[in-house]
Tab-separated table of C-alpha atoms in Angstrom:
chain	number	residue	atom	x	y	z
A	1	MET	CA	127.272	140.910	106.823
A	2	SER	CA	125.186	137.483	108.522
A	3	SER	CA	121.613	137.031	108.832
A	4	ALA	CA	122.873	136.952	113.086
A	5	THR	CA	124.274	140.228	112.889
A	6	ARG	CA	121.536	142.185	110.978
A	7	PRO	CA	121.566	146.261	111.500
A	8	ALA	CA	118.192	147.619	112.847
A	9	PRO	CA	115.335	147.609	110.568
A	10	PRO	CA	116.055	150.371	107.660
A	11	GLU	CA	113.711	153.060	106.937
A	12	THR	CA	111.529	152.301	104.398
A	13	ALA	CA	110.440	154.137	101.184
A	14	THR	CA	106.907	153.157	101.556
A	15	ALA	CA	104.689	155.845	102.681
A	16	PRO	CA	103.413	158.013	101.507
A	17	LEU	CA	101.971	156.449	98.529
A	18	PRO	CA	102.068	159.026	95.734
A	19	ALA	CA	99.311	158.820	93.166
A	20	PRO	CA	98.989	155.614	90.911
A	21	LEU	CA	101.290	155.265	88.280
A	22	TRP	CA	98.307	155.351	85.811
A	23	HIS	CA	97.863	158.774	86.819
A	24	ASP	CA	101.536	159.355	85.910
A	25	ARG	CA	101.803	160.194	81.773
A	26	ARG	CA	105.107	159.862	81.862
A	27	PHE	CA	104.981	156.194	83.491
A	28	ARG	CA	102.548	156.027	80.595
A	29	ARG	CA	104.691	156.837	78.110
A	30	PHE	CA	107.614	154.884	79.043
A	31	TRP	CA	105.580	151.775	79.612
A	32	ALA	CA	104.155	151.961	76.068
A	33	GLY	CA	107.399	152.551	74.853
A	34	GLN	CA	108.861	149.105	76.356
A	35	SER	CA	105.503	147.100	75.645
A	36	ILE	CA	105.811	148.035	72.016
A	37	SER	CA	109.505	147.280	72.154
A	38	GLN	CA	109.210	143.573	73.670
A	39	PHE	CA	106.765	142.095	71.165
A	40	GLY	CA	109.265	143.652	68.798
A	41	ASP	CA	111.878	141.263	70.376
A	42	ARG	CA	109.912	138.765	69.561
A	43	ILE	CA	109.385	139.329	66.600
A	44	SER	CA	113.505	139.432	65.940
A	45	GLU	CA	113.608	136.540	67.934
A	46	LEU	CA	112.380	134.494	65.874
A	47	ALA	CA	112.514	135.687	62.545
A	48	LEU	CA	116.616	136.356	62.853
A	49	PRO	CA	117.194	132.287	63.676
A	50	LEU	CA	115.270	131.462	60.619
A	51	ILE	CA	116.863	134.070	58.241
A	52	ALA	CA	119.315	132.311	59.127
A	53	VAL	CA	118.115	128.806	58.285
A	54	GLY	CA	115.675	129.086	55.645
A	55	ALA	CA	117.114	131.749	53.718
A	56	LEU	CA	120.986	131.369	54.155
A	57	HIS	CA	121.066	128.051	54.925
A	58	ALA	CA	123.085	128.317	58.002
A	59	SER	CA	124.304	124.982	59.783
A	60	ALA	CA	123.740	124.275	63.742
A	61	GLY	CA	126.948	125.982	64.801
A	62	GLN	CA	126.530	129.137	62.377
A	63	VAL	CA	122.786	129.600	64.112
A	64	ALA	CA	125.099	128.981	67.618
A	65	ALA	CA	127.226	131.618	66.542
A	66	LEU	CA	124.149	133.947	66.067
A	67	THR	CA	123.316	133.758	69.340
A	68	ALA	CA	126.662	133.932	71.090
A	69	VAL	CA	127.337	137.109	68.980
A	70	ILE	CA	124.023	138.560	70.360
A	71	TRP	CA	125.517	138.186	74.074
A	72	THR	CA	128.887	138.932	73.442
A	73	PRO	CA	128.898	142.633	74.135
A	74	ASN	CA	127.797	142.328	77.454
A	75	LEU	CA	130.977	140.985	78.157
A	76	LEU	CA	131.928	144.401	77.599
A	77	ALA	CA	128.935	145.974	79.842
A	78	VAL	CA	131.292	146.774	83.215
A	79	PHE	CA	133.179	149.234	81.307
A	80	LEU	CA	130.030	150.853	79.363
A	81	GLY	CA	128.382	151.113	82.543
A	82	ALA	CA	131.169	152.726	83.945
A	83	TRP	CA	131.053	155.465	81.488
A	84	VAL	CA	127.210	155.818	81.304
A	85	ASP	CA	127.718	156.773	84.697
A	86	GLN	CA	129.530	159.723	83.734
A	87	GLN	CA	126.643	161.234	80.975
A	88	ARG	CA	124.059	163.290	82.660
A	89	ARG	CA	121.508	162.983	80.119
A	90	LYS	CA	121.127	159.298	80.403
A	91	ARG	CA	117.302	159.690	78.427
A	92	ARG	CA	119.146	160.759	75.315
A	93	LEU	CA	121.421	157.853	76.050
A	94	LEU	CA	118.366	155.375	75.830
A	95	VAL	CA	116.895	156.863	72.755
A	96	LEU	CA	120.320	156.396	70.882
A	97	ALA	CA	120.091	152.957	71.678
A	98	ASP	CA	116.749	152.690	70.035
A	99	LEU	CA	117.202	154.408	66.791
A	100	ILE	CA	120.688	152.384	66.750
A	101	ARG	CA	118.679	148.994	66.856
A	102	ALA	CA	115.952	150.503	64.755
A	103	ALA	CA	118.846	151.480	61.834
A	104	THR	CA	120.731	148.233	61.670
A	105	LEU	CA	117.423	146.009	62.031
A	106	ALA	CA	116.147	148.176	58.929
A	107	THR	CA	119.335	147.295	57.094
A	108	LEU	CA	118.005	143.346	57.060
A	109	PRO	CA	114.452	144.211	54.792
A	110	ILE	CA	116.213	146.564	53.027
A	111	ALA	CA	119.471	144.103	51.853
A	112	SER	CA	116.100	141.330	51.255
A	113	LEU	CA	114.854	143.466	48.734
A	114	ALA	CA	117.995	143.343	46.992
A	115	GLY	CA	118.719	139.858	47.218
A	116	HIS	CA	122.015	140.753	48.879
A	117	VAL	CA	121.266	138.983	52.669
A	118	THR	CA	124.582	137.675	53.378
A	119	MET	CA	125.847	136.197	57.303
A	120	ALA	CA	127.730	138.266	58.137
A	121	GLN	CA	125.402	140.764	57.704
A	122	LEU	CA	123.339	138.937	60.460
A	123	TYR	CA	126.387	138.573	62.610
A	124	ALA	CA	127.135	142.714	62.165
A	125	VAL	CA	123.107	142.743	63.492
A	126	ALA	CA	123.311	140.618	66.372
A	127	ALA	CA	126.130	142.559	67.262
A	128	LEU	CA	125.010	146.097	66.595
A	129	THR	CA	121.975	145.299	68.344
A	130	GLY	CA	123.141	142.972	71.561
A	131	ALA	CA	126.100	146.376	71.899
A	132	ALA	CA	122.848	148.841	71.738
A	133	GLY	CA	121.024	146.790	73.862
A	134	VAL	CA	124.193	147.135	77.038
A	135	LEU	CA	124.133	150.628	76.349
A	136	PHE	CA	120.164	150.775	77.043
A	137	ASN	CA	119.945	148.210	79.716
A	138	ASN	CA	122.961	150.276	81.600
A	139	ALA	CA	121.119	154.021	81.448
A	140	TYR	CA	117.759	152.467	82.535
A	141	PRO	CA	118.505	152.226	86.090
A	142	PRO	CA	119.417	155.495	86.759
A	143	PHE	CA	116.697	157.205	84.341
A	144	PHE	CA	113.947	154.707	85.945
A	145	THR	CA	114.705	155.630	89.483
A	146	ARG	CA	114.233	159.123	87.827
A	147	LEU	CA	110.543	158.678	86.509
A	148	VAL	CA	109.203	156.678	89.455
A	149	PRO	CA	109.147	157.294	93.153
A	150	PRO	CA	110.687	154.735	95.742
A	151	SER	CA	108.083	153.496	96.819
A	152	ARG	CA	106.293	152.724	93.173
A	153	TYR	CA	109.078	150.289	92.179
A	154	LEU	CA	107.494	146.833	92.467
A	155	ASP	CA	103.805	148.321	90.953
A	156	ALA	CA	106.319	150.139	87.985
A	157	ASN	CA	108.204	146.986	87.612
A	158	SER	CA	105.046	144.357	87.839
A	159	ARG	CA	103.691	146.832	85.182
A	160	LEU	CA	106.867	146.246	83.187
A	161	SER	CA	107.348	142.457	83.446
A	162	ALA	CA	103.446	142.204	83.066
A	163	SER	CA	104.100	143.390	79.470
A	164	ARG	CA	106.974	141.641	79.168
A	165	SER	CA	105.207	138.420	80.024
A	166	ALA	CA	102.423	139.167	77.501
A	167	SER	CA	104.959	139.765	75.310
A	168	TYR	CA	105.851	135.706	75.278
A	169	VAL	CA	102.260	134.967	75.127
A	170	ALA	CA	101.280	136.678	71.891
A	171	GLY	CA	104.556	137.464	70.436
A	172	PRO	CA	105.622	134.322	69.157
A	173	ALA	CA	101.957	134.075	67.453
A	174	ILE	CA	102.485	137.305	65.824
A	175	GLY	CA	106.000	136.805	64.704
A	176	GLY	CA	104.969	133.396	62.795
A	177	ALA	CA	101.817	135.691	61.211
A	178	LEU	CA	104.659	138.293	60.330
A	179	VAL	CA	107.173	135.513	58.560
A	180	GLN	CA	104.517	133.581	57.116
A	181	ALA	CA	103.004	136.628	55.477
A	182	LEU	CA	105.876	138.939	54.767
A	183	THR	CA	109.266	136.851	54.961
A	184	ALA	CA	111.650	136.930	57.689
A	185	PRO	CA	113.630	139.558	56.755
A	186	VAL	CA	110.322	141.746	56.149
A	187	ALA	CA	109.040	140.855	59.297
A	188	VAL	CA	112.018	141.871	61.235
A	189	LEU	CA	111.483	145.511	59.776
A	190	ALA	CA	108.473	145.408	62.537
A	191	ASP	CA	111.058	145.380	65.599
A	192	ALA	CA	112.828	148.303	63.715
A	193	LEU	CA	109.793	149.840	63.746
A	194	SER	CA	108.224	149.457	67.857
A	195	PHE	CA	112.159	150.663	68.584
A	196	LEU	CA	111.367	153.912	66.615
A	197	ALA	CA	107.878	154.001	68.195
A	198	SER	CA	110.263	153.411	71.937
A	199	ALA	CA	112.850	156.084	70.941
A	200	VAL	CA	109.658	158.820	69.937
A	201	LEU	CA	108.310	157.808	73.347
A	202	LEU	CA	110.837	157.930	76.005
A	203	GLY	CA	111.957	161.900	73.367
A	204	ARG	CA	108.697	163.403	75.523
A	205	ILE	CA	109.445	161.712	79.110
A	206	PRO	CA	110.041	165.260	80.890
A	207	VAL	CA	112.407	163.786	83.734
A	208	GLU	CA	114.684	165.878	85.935
A	209	GLU	CA	118.513	164.040	85.663
A	210	ALA	CA	120.071	162.978	88.481
A	211	PRO	CA	123.830	164.937	88.440
A	212	THR	CA	126.693	162.242	87.513
A	213	GLY	CA	129.195	160.450	89.813
A	214	ALA	CA	131.851	162.351	88.552
A	215	GLY	CA	134.686	164.509	90.270
A	216	ARG	CA	135.640	164.341	93.412
A	217	THR	CA	135.183	166.951	96.327
A	218	ASP	CA	138.943	166.394	97.401
A	219	GLY	CA	140.668	168.372	94.015
A	220	THR	CA	142.247	165.549	92.559
A	221	ALA	CA	141.589	164.255	89.082
A	222	GLU	CA	138.786	162.246	88.292
A	223	PRO	CA	138.885	158.719	88.601
A	224	SER	CA	139.811	156.746	84.722
A	225	MET	CA	137.026	154.592	83.397
A	226	LEU	CA	138.986	151.651	84.124
A	227	ALA	CA	138.805	152.342	87.568
A	228	ARG	CA	135.006	153.603	87.836
A	229	ALA	CA	134.262	149.825	86.583
A	230	ARG	CA	136.477	148.503	89.238
A	231	GLN	CA	134.655	150.532	91.726
A	232	GLY	CA	131.438	148.649	90.438
A	233	LEU	CA	133.012	146.014	90.711
A	234	LEU	CA	134.228	146.411	94.327
A	235	PHE	CA	130.555	148.098	95.328
A	236	ILE	CA	129.022	145.087	94.959
A	237	ALA	CA	131.436	142.598	96.054
A	238	ARG	CA	131.352	144.627	99.731
A	239	HIS	CA	128.124	145.171	99.674
A	240	PRO	CA	125.817	142.142	101.325
A	241	VAL	CA	122.890	142.607	99.706
A	242	LEU	CA	124.091	142.957	96.278
A	243	ARG	CA	126.558	140.354	96.457
A	244	ALA	CA	123.910	137.565	97.300
A	245	CYS	CA	121.755	138.996	94.888
A	246	LEU	CA	123.902	138.605	92.019
A	247	GLY	CA	125.762	135.083	93.494
A	248	CYS	CA	122.029	134.384	93.567
A	249	CYS	CA	121.502	135.328	89.690
A	250	ALA	CA	124.212	134.559	88.210
A	251	THR	CA	123.709	130.402	89.884
A	252	VAL	CA	120.134	130.505	88.310
A	253	ASN	CA	120.857	131.881	85.680
A	254	PHE	CA	123.318	129.471	84.816
A	255	PHE	CA	121.425	126.512	85.564
A	256	THR	CA	118.866	127.304	83.849
A	257	PHE	CA	120.313	128.317	80.742
A	258	VAL	CA	121.628	124.448	81.042
A	259	SER	CA	118.229	123.353	80.053
A	260	SER	CA	117.532	126.175	77.682
A	261	GLY	CA	118.119	124.259	74.910
A	262	LEU	CA	117.276	121.394	75.840
A	263	LEU	CA	114.012	121.675	76.749
A	264	VAL	CA	112.071	121.462	73.274
A	265	LEU	CA	114.347	119.183	72.663
A	266	PHE	CA	113.361	116.586	75.128
A	267	ALA	CA	110.016	117.642	74.877
A	268	GLY	CA	109.774	116.341	71.067
A	269	ARG	CA	112.505	113.564	70.853
A	270	THR	CA	111.636	111.608	74.720
A	271	LEU	CA	107.842	112.514	75.525
A	272	GLY	CA	107.081	112.204	71.799
A	273	LEU	CA	105.384	115.672	71.824
A	274	PRO	CA	104.095	117.140	68.025
A	275	ALA	CA	105.439	120.462	67.430
A	276	GLY	CA	101.654	121.790	68.216
A	277	THR	CA	101.777	120.445	71.383
A	278	ILE	CA	104.539	121.999	72.673
A	279	GLY	CA	104.182	125.185	71.523
A	280	LEU	CA	100.514	124.982	73.068
A	281	ALA	CA	101.922	123.359	76.171
A	282	LEU	CA	104.155	126.497	75.898
A	283	GLY	CA	102.022	129.302	74.858
A	284	VAL	CA	100.161	127.939	77.684
A	285	GLY	CA	102.795	127.741	80.449
A	286	ALA	CA	103.692	131.558	79.288
A	287	THR	CA	100.899	132.547	81.489
A	288	GLY	CA	102.116	132.036	84.489
A	289	GLY	CA	104.992	134.616	83.865
A	290	LEU	CA	101.894	137.122	83.328
A	291	LEU	CA	100.014	135.753	86.503
A	292	GLY	CA	103.224	136.403	88.109
A	293	ALA	CA	104.253	139.633	87.281
A	294	VAL	CA	100.649	140.992	88.272
A	295	LEU	CA	100.290	138.925	91.621
A	296	ALA	CA	103.891	139.759	92.764
A	297	PRO	CA	103.588	143.137	94.036
A	298	ARG	CA	100.868	141.618	96.147
A	299	LEU	CA	102.667	138.552	97.436
A	300	SER	CA	106.099	140.847	98.115
A	301	ARG	CA	103.459	143.130	100.834
A	302	ARG	CA	102.600	139.649	102.543
A	303	LEU	CA	105.740	137.709	102.185
A	304	GLY	CA	108.723	140.521	102.592
A	305	VAL	CA	110.504	141.434	99.992
A	306	GLY	CA	113.296	139.525	100.870
A	307	ARG	CA	110.604	136.409	100.328
A	308	GLY	CA	110.003	137.121	97.563
A	309	VAL	CA	113.022	136.954	96.272
A	310	ALA	CA	113.638	133.862	98.068
A	311	LEU	CA	110.333	132.220	96.831
A	312	GLY	CA	111.153	132.999	93.202
A	313	ALA	CA	114.822	131.860	93.139
A	314	VAL	CA	113.372	128.028	93.865
A	315	LEU	CA	109.940	128.291	91.942
A	316	PHE	CA	111.860	129.746	89.057
A	317	PRO	CA	113.844	126.995	88.067
A	318	ALA	CA	112.646	124.190	90.541
A	319	PRO	CA	110.329	123.062	88.180
A	320	ILE	CA	112.328	121.736	85.430
A	321	ALA	CA	112.498	118.558	87.060
A	322	LEU	CA	108.557	118.426	86.559
A	323	ALA	CA	108.937	118.226	83.072
A	324	ALA	CA	111.877	115.916	83.597
A	325	LEU	CA	109.796	113.304	85.114
A	326	ALA	CA	107.010	113.215	83.122
A	327	SER	CA	105.070	109.971	82.175
A	328	GLY	CA	102.132	108.519	80.993
A	329	PRO	CA	99.812	108.821	78.211
A	330	PRO	CA	100.684	112.458	75.841
A	331	THR	CA	97.962	114.501	77.779
A	332	ALA	CA	99.533	113.908	81.135
A	333	ARG	CA	103.472	114.068	79.327
A	334	ALA	CA	101.912	117.948	77.799
A	335	GLY	CA	100.675	118.697	80.793
A	336	ALA	CA	103.510	118.492	83.161
A	337	LEU	CA	105.778	120.564	80.074
A	338	ALA	CA	102.753	123.294	80.637
A	339	ALA	CA	102.317	122.919	84.252
A	340	ALA	CA	106.549	123.306	84.252
A	341	GLU	CA	106.217	126.350	82.148
A	342	PHE	CA	104.002	127.947	84.007
A	343	LEU	CA	105.418	127.540	87.352
A	344	SER	CA	108.301	128.502	86.104
A	345	GLY	CA	107.213	131.605	84.557
A	346	ALA	CA	105.469	132.937	87.892
A	347	GLY	CA	109.014	132.193	89.900
A	348	LEU	CA	111.050	134.284	87.860
A	349	MET	CA	108.232	137.326	87.466
A	350	LEU	CA	108.696	137.355	91.807
A	351	PHE	CA	111.995	136.577	91.171
A	352	ASP	CA	112.778	139.464	88.782
A	353	ILE	CA	110.675	142.219	90.084
A	354	ASN	CA	111.423	142.244	93.888
A	355	LEU	CA	115.339	141.834	93.208
A	356	ASN	CA	115.222	144.807	90.484
A	357	SER	CA	113.398	146.716	92.730
A	358	LEU	CA	115.530	146.391	95.832
A	359	GLN	CA	118.270	146.914	93.555
A	360	ALA	CA	116.892	150.369	92.706
A	361	ALA	CA	116.379	150.721	96.416
A	362	ILE	CA	119.951	150.312	97.783
A	363	ILE	CA	122.155	151.292	94.694
A	364	PRO	CA	122.659	154.969	95.286
A	365	ASP	CA	122.092	157.143	91.707
A	366	GLY	CA	125.868	158.107	90.717
A	367	LEU	CA	127.145	154.161	91.026
A	368	ARG	CA	123.402	153.204	89.059
A	369	SER	CA	125.290	152.567	85.781
A	370	ARG	CA	128.358	151.017	86.663
A	371	VAL	CA	127.264	148.331	89.282
A	372	SER	CA	124.373	147.634	86.722
A	373	GLY	CA	127.454	147.000	84.375
A	374	ALA	CA	129.296	144.643	86.623
A	375	PHE	CA	126.377	142.876	87.192
A	376	SER	CA	125.341	142.426	83.515
A	377	THR	CA	128.621	141.015	83.014
A	378	VAL	CA	128.939	138.602	85.182
A	379	ASN	CA	125.511	137.346	84.913
A	380	TYR	CA	125.282	137.430	81.137
A	381	GLY	CA	128.470	135.940	81.124
A	382	ILE	CA	128.071	132.949	83.007
A	383	ARG	CA	125.088	132.015	80.439
A	384	PRO	CA	126.489	130.451	77.544
A	385	LEU	CA	128.910	128.302	79.897
A	386	GLY	CA	125.608	127.206	81.063
A	387	ALA	CA	124.447	126.143	78.055
A	388	LEU	CA	127.601	124.511	77.501
A	389	LEU	CA	127.461	122.573	79.905
A	390	GLY	CA	123.928	121.773	78.970
A	391	GLY	CA	125.028	120.700	75.858
A	392	LEU	CA	128.252	118.070	77.680
A	393	LEU	CA	125.030	116.885	80.301
A	394	ALA	CA	122.884	115.762	77.736
A	395	THR	CA	125.463	113.887	75.609
A	396	THR	CA	127.078	112.514	78.544
A	397	VAL	CA	124.423	111.323	80.914
A	398	GLY	CA	121.433	112.118	78.914
A	399	VAL	CA	118.677	115.450	78.453
A	400	ARG	CA	116.495	114.085	81.234
A	401	ALA	CA	119.483	114.221	83.398
A	402	ALA	CA	120.855	116.989	82.757
A	403	LEU	CA	117.284	118.915	83.014
A	404	ILE	CA	117.209	117.508	86.786
A	405	VAL	CA	120.541	119.055	87.270
A	406	ALA	CA	119.798	122.275	86.189
A	407	ALA	CA	116.421	122.106	88.530
A	408	VAL	CA	118.533	121.566	91.081
A	409	GLY	CA	121.579	123.419	90.711
A	410	GLY	CA	118.971	126.778	89.717
A	411	SER	CA	117.677	125.685	93.233
A	412	LEU	CA	120.697	125.894	94.840
A	413	SER	CA	120.898	129.259	94.289
A	414	LEU	CA	118.693	129.945	97.756
A	415	LEU	CA	122.210	129.594	99.554
A	416	TRP	CA	123.304	132.905	98.422
A	417	VAL	CA	119.952	134.244	99.539
A	418	LEU	CA	119.777	132.464	103.032
A	419	ALA	CA	123.002	133.425	104.173
A	420	SER	CA	122.433	137.034	103.363
A	421	PRO	CA	119.864	139.929	105.169
A	422	ILE	CA	117.842	140.046	102.147
A	423	PRO	CA	115.143	137.377	103.894
A	424	GLY	CA	114.852	139.605	106.485
A	425	ILE	CA	113.727	142.761	104.038
A	426	ARG	CA	109.859	143.130	104.265
A	427	GLU	CA	110.151	146.633	102.775
A	428	LEU	CA	112.387	148.314	100.651
A	429	PRO	CA	114.641	150.519	102.047
A	430	ALA	CA	115.088	154.610	101.785
A	431	PRO	CA	116.986	155.172	98.488
A	432	ALA	CA	120.633	154.983	98.688
A	433	PRO	CA	121.842	158.228	100.183
A	434	ALA	CA	124.668	160.236	97.798
A	435	ARG	CA	127.567	159.976	100.370
A	436	GLU	CA	127.491	156.569	99.235
A	437	VAL	CA	129.061	157.183	96.188
A	438	GLN	CA	131.985	159.614	97.791
A	439	GLY	CA	132.370	156.667	99.695
A	440	ALA	CA	132.994	154.340	96.775
A	441	GLN	CA	135.415	156.705	94.846
A	442	GLY	CA	137.394	157.275	98.393
A	443	ALA	CA	137.762	153.874	99.170
A	444	GLN	CA	139.192	153.312	95.076
A	445	GLY	CA	141.950	156.166	95.178
A	446	ALA	CA	143.173	154.831	98.711
A	447	GLN	CA	143.358	151.706	96.872
A	448	GLU	CA	144.827	153.547	93.912
A	449	SER	CA	147.414	155.900	95.800
């Protein structure tokens, strides 16, 4: 559906407003658990590579492989999402995922105390925690929409994203202090405990679970897991808003991952900034994400949800060019790096909060996990390819040129949005009716017959 043939404005989900989220004990527990877990993640993101490099003397290739192993389970998210949609107790799956990650990470300090940490164990920990993360992410959307009223999607996502941004501001410093005081393997225990705390808090949240999408009303057999996975992909492909969301996300993530491994390298070698200055610039820049998360709901109400997505799609990748073009004295170069990170962080939050809220509003309950799985398989699966392209560009045309390619290419993600109904969406639409699930299943059944 093009913008020239947009339907009449849908019924919106913005009135009447329920009680503020901070008055909801269930959401406070959920927010607390996610916040604690986010800070724990920042510790492991620092500690795991340090274990590989410092304790095990891993090569650059082994460290890169460790990162790849963490992301690889996302390639199976489309199938796991299809399975999760058939499970009624999504909260139990969230708790299970947290417990798996807690137990898996706890093996590292135990092995360290026994003097038996190996690269094989690191790869296994990365694979298991990555797979549990995919399980959590697929069970998250249907649980979120049962916990938070539709009119509060923006506010809830804003608070959750603010915690995530705050973890990027303070988390690395906390992680560095723990690693220095306790060693990297023992510091991972903090992340294990954070997942345990999240599991305990999630387990104490009473919520009425949505019915599963399983079964058909015409008496035929339930679709196979492969068929349900295909339903998730087809629902995205046929939905003009979701199709544009996925195209935009995949494009911007592909190109930002072109720059992800190069920015620090560029700052140190090309801009000639010392490590302390780079860390300070990145820390200052991370506050942009925190500010963006706080201001996103207000900007969305002023600009509209769709225009918030469009603005974020450009503001997230474009500032990479500001860092790439930095010159002058060291203070100016460091300032350009900090400004680029600040603007990019703000753009990412504006993009994520509006996009996540829009998806929560338009995906039917019975399809949430399989659509989320299909979305993740494409969106996360494309990221390693972007990193590989970044390395290729850096060696052929130089790091500065590679960063400019990332900024320009990422900004082109806006074209997906402009060619869709998204810019015309001012408020979140009312939640999708359950009959859309039966429609999707019916269409799938027609194809299979």
